[in-house]
Short mmCIF file of C-alpha atoms in Angstrom, two decimals:
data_model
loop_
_atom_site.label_atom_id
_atom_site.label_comp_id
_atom_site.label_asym_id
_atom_site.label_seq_id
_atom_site.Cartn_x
_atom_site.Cartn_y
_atom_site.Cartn_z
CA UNK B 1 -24.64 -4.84 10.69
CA UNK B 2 -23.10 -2.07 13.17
CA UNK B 3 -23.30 0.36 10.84
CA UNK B 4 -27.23 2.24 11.37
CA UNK B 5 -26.79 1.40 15.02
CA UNK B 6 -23.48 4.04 15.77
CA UNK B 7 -25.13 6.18 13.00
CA UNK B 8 -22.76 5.51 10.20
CA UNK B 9 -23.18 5.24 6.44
CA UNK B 10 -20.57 2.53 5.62
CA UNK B 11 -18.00 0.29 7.64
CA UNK B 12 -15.08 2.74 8.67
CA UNK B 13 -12.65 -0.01 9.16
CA UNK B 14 -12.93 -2.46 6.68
CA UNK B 15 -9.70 -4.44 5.21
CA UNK B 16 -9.68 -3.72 1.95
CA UNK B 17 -7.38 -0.49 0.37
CA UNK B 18 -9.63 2.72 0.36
CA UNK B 19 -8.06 5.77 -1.19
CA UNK B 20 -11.44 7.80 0.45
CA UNK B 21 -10.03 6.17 3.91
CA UNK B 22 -6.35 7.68 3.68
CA UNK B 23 -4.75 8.81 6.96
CA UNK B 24 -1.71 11.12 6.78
CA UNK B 25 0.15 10.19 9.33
CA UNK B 26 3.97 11.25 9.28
CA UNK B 27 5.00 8.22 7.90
CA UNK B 28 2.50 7.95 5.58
CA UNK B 29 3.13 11.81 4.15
CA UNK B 30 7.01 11.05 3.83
CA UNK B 31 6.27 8.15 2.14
CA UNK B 32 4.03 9.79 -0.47
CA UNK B 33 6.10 12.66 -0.67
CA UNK B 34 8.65 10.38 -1.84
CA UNK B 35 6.10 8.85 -4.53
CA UNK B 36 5.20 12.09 -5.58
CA UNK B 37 8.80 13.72 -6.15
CA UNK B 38 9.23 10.06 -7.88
CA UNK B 39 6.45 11.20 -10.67
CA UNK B 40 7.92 14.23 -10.84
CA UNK B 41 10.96 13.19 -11.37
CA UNK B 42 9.63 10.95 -14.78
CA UNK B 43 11.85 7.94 -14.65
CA UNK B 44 13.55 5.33 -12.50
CA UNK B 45 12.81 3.25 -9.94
CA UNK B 46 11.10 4.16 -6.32
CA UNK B 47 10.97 1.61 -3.55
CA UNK B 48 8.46 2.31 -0.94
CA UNK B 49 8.92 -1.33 2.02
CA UNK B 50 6.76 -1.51 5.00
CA UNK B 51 5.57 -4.09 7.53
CA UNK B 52 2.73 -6.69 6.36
CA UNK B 53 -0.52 -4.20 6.80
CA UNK B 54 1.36 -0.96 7.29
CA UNK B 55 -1.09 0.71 4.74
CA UNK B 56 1.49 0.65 1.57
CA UNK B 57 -1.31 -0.69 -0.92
CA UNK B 58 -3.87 2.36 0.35
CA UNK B 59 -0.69 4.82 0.20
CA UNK B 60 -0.12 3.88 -3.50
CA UNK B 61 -3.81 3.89 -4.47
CA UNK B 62 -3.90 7.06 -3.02
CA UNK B 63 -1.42 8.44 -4.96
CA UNK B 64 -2.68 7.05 -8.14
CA UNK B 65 -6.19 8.79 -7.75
CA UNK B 66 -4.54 11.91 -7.33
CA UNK B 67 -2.67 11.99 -10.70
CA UNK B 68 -3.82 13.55 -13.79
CA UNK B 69 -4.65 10.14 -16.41
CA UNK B 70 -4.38 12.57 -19.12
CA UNK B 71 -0.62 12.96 -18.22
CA UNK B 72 0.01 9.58 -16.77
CA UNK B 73 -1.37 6.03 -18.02
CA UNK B 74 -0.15 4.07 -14.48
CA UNK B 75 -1.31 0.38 -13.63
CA UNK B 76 -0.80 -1.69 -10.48
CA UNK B 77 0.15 -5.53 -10.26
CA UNK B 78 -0.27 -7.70 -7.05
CA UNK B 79 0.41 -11.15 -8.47
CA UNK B 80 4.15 -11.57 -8.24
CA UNK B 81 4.47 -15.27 -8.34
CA UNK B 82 5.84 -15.12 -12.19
CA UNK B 83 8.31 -15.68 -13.87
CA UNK B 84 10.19 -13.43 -16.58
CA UNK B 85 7.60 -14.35 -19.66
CA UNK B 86 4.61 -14.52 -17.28
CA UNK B 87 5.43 -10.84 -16.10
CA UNK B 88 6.03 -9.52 -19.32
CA UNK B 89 2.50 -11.00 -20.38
CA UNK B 90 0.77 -9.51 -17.04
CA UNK B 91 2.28 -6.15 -17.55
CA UNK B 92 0.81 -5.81 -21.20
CA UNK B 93 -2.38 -6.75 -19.49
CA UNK B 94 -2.45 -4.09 -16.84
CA UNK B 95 -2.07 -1.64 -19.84
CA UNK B 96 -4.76 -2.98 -21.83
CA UNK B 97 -2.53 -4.26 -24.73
CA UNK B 98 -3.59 -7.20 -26.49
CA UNK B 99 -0.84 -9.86 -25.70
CA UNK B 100 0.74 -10.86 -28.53
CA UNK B 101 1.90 -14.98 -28.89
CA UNK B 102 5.39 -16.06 -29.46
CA UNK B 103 8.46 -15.32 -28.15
CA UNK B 104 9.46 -12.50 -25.33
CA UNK B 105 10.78 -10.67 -28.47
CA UNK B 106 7.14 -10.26 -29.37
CA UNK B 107 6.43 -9.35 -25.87
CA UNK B 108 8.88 -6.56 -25.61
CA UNK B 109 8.85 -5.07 -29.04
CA UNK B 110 4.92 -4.73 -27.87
CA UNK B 111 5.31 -3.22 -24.74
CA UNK B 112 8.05 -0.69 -26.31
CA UNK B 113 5.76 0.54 -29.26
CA UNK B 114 2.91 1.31 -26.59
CA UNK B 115 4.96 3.22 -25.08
CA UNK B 116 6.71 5.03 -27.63
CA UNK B 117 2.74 5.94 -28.70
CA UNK B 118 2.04 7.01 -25.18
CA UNK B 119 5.19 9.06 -25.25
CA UNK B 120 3.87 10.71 -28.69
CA UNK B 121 0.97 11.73 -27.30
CA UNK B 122 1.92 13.31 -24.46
CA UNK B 123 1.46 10.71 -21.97
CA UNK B 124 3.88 8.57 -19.74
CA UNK B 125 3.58 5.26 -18.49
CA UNK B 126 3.83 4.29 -14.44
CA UNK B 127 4.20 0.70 -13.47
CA UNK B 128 3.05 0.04 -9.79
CA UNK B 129 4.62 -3.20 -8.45
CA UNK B 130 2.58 -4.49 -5.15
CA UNK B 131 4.41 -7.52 -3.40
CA UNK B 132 7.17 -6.37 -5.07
CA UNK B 133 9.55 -8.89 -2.55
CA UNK B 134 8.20 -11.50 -4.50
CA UNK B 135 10.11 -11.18 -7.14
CA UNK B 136 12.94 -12.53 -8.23
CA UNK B 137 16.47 -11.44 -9.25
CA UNK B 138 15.26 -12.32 -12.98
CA UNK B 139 12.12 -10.42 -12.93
CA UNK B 140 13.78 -7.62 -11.38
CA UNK B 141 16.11 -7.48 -14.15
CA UNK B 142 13.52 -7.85 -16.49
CA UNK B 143 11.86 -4.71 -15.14
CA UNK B 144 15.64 -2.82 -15.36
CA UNK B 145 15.45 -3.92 -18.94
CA UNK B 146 12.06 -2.71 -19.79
CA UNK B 147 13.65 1.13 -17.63
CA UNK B 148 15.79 1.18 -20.74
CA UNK B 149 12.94 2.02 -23.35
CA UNK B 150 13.75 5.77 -24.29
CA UNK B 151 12.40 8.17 -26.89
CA UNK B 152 14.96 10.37 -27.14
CA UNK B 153 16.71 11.49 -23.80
CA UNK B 154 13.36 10.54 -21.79
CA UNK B 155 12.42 7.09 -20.64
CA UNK B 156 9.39 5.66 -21.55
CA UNK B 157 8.45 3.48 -18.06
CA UNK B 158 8.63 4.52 -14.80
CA UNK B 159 8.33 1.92 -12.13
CA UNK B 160 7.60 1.50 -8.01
CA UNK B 161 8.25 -1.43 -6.27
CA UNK B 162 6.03 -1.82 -3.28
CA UNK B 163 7.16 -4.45 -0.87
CA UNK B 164 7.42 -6.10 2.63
CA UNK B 165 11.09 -5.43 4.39
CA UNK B 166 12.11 -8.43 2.29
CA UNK B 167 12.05 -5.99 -0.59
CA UNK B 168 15.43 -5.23 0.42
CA UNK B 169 17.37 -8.27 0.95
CA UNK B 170 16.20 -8.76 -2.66
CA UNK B 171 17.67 -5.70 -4.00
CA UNK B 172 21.40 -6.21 -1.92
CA UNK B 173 21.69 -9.19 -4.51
CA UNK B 174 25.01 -8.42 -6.20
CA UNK B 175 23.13 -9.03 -9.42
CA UNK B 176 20.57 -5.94 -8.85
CA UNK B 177 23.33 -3.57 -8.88
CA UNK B 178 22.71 -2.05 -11.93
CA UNK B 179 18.64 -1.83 -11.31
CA UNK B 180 19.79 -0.28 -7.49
CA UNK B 181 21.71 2.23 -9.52
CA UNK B 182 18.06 3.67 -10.82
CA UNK B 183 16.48 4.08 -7.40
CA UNK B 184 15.76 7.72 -7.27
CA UNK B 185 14.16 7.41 -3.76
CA UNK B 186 13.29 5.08 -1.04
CA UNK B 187 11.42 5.03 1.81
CA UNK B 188 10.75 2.64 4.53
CA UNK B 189 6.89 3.25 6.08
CA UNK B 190 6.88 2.59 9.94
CA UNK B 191 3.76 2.26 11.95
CA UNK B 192 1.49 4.78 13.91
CA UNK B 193 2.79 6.37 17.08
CA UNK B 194 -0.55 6.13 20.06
CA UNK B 195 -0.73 9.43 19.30
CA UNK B 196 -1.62 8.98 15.78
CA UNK B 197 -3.51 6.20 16.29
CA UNK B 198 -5.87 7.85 18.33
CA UNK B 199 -6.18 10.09 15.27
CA UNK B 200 -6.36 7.56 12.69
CA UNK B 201 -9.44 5.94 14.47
CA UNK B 202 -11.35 8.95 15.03
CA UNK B 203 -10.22 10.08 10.88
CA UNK B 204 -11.99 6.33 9.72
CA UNK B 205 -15.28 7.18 12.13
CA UNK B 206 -15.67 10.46 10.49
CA UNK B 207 -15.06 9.25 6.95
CA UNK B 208 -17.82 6.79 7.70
CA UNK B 209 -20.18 9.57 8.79
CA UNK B 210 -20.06 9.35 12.35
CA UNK B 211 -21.18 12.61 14.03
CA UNK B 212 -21.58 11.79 17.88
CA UNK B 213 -19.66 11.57 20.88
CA UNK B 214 -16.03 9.31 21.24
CA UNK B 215 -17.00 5.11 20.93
CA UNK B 216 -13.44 4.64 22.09
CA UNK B 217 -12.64 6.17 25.40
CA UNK B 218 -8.82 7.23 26.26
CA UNK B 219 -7.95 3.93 27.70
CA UNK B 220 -9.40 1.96 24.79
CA UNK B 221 -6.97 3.73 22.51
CA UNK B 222 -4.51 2.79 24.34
CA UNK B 223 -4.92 -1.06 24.16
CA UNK B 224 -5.37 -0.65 20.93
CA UNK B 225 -2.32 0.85 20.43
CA UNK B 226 -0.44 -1.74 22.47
CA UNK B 227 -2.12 -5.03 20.87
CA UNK B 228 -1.67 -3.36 17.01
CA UNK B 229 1.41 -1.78 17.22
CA UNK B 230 0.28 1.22 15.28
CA UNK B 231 -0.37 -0.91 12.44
CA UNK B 232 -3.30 0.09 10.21
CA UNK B 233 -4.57 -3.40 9.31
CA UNK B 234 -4.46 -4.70 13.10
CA UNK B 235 -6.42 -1.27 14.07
CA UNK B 236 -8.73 -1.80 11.40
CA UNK B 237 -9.27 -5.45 12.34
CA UNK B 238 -10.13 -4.77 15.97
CA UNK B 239 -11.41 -1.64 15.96
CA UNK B 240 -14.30 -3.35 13.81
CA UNK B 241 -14.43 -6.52 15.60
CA UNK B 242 -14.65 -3.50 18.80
CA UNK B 243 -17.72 -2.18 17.07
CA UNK B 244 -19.12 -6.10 16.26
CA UNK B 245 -18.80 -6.69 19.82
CA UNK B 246 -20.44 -3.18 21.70
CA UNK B 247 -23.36 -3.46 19.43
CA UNK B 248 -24.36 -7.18 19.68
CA UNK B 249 -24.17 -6.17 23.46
CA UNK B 250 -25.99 -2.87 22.73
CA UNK B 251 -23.11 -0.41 24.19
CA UNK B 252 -22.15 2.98 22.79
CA UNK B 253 -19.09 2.75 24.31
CA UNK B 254 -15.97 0.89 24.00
CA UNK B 255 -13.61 0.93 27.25
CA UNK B 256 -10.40 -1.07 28.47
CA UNK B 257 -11.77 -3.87 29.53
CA UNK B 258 -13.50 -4.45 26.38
CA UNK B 259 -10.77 -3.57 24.19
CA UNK B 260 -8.25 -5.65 25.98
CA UNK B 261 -10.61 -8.86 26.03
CA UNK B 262 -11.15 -8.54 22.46
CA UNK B 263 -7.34 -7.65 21.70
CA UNK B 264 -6.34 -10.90 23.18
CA UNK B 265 -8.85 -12.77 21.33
CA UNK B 266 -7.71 -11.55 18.33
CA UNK B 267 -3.71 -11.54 19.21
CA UNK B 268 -4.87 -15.66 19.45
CA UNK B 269 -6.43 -16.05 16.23
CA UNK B 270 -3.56 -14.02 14.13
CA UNK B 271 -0.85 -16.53 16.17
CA UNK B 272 0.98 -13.39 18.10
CA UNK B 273 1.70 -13.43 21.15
CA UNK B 274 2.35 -10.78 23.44
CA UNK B 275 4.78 -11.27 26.58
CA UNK B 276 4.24 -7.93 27.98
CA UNK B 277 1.22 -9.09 30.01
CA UNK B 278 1.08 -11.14 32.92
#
């Protein structure tokens, strides 16, 4: 819609996860520092938490577009709501095995022999669980048990859990003990600094092909720093509700005014409201 009018060749802040869009800020690099000494490493469990939109889902797809598939077979889930069987069944599916009917037996003895012939040929299998603070303490201990598939002294799944702050609270259960015992790393991502999100605009612009002067003067970055709160999502959300807005009213430039009018619209319709304004 906006796109042809600022000279761009796609939307640079739409909501979906876009590895091509990846910003590394200095959260964002110690988080995926932390995933990548995880791979290295070849087993266990990483835990990577983060606010609701703090850019965890781009993070890991980032991460997985990096890696070699000829080394590593690794598969995401983001449906959660299971239970133990349900799980099982929807982990055999991100792996492209045929699910096999019956009893979790079935299910495991499966999962075990497809990675024993991953294992065989060279290859390792990485589990990617989005939402992960949806699970609970049963499917978290089904995940410990599948940790314990080994082919000699090497284990056969690796797993991240990728989760909201609620991630946590799950893993204090006295019950997760022995699954906390196999976290080789953890990292909490935190949002953007103004600084960075000054940087992280202008990053999205040029990934989208934009090649003239600033849309967002200095005191537009700053209200969207202070109605976003550094977090990726928000930006994205009103930076391209920003763009919406200056081109249905024809202006190559986005100031204060404009970004704090739209801000509060947009504070409204998410439900947050901010009491640093009179």
């Amino acid at each position: 819609m906006f796109e042809s009018f600022f000279g761009l060749t796609t939307a640079p802040f739409q909501l979906s996860p876009d590895p091509d869009f990846y910003f590394d800020s200095r959260g964002h690099h110690h988080a995926l520092s932390y995933l990548k000494y995880g791979v290295h490493q070849r087993e266990g469990f990483v835990i990577i938490t983060g606010e609701i939109g703090a850019g965890k889902t781009t993070l890991v797809r980032a991460l997985l577009s990096r890696l070699d598939k000829r080394q590593v077979n690794a598969v995401q889930i983001s449906n959660t709501q299971l239970d133990e069987d349900e799980l099982l069944t929807a982990i055999c599916q991100a792996f492209g095995i045929p699910v096999p009917g019956g009893k979790k037996a079935q299910l495991l003895g499966t999962l075990e022999a497809y990675f024993v012939s991953l294992s065989l040929a060279g290859r390792r299998a990485l589990l990617v669980i989005d939402e992960a603070q949806n699970l609970g303490p049963r499917q978290a201990e089904e995940l410990r048990m599948l940790s314990n598939f080994q082919l000699g002294k090497q284990g056969l799944l690796q797993s991240f859990l990728v989760g909201q702050p609620e991630l946590r609270k799950l893993l204090a259960k006295p019950e997760l003990e022995p699954l906390c015992q196999r976290v080789i790393a953890s990292c909490h991502l935190a949002p953007m600094n103004q600084d960075e999100t000054n940087l992280y605009v202008g990053h999205r612009l040029r990934q989208a092909g934009y090649k003239g002067s600033p849309i967002f003067d200095s005191n537009a970055l700053i209200e969207i720093f202070s109605a976003t709160e550094g977090i990726p999502r928000r930006i994205n959300l009103l930076c391209n509700r920003l763009l919406v807005a200056a081109f249905l009213s024809s202006r190559r430039q986005i100031d204060a005014d404009m970004a704090q009018t739209t801000a509060a619209d947009m504070l409204q319709d998410l439900g947050i409201l901010r009491t640093d304004r009179p």
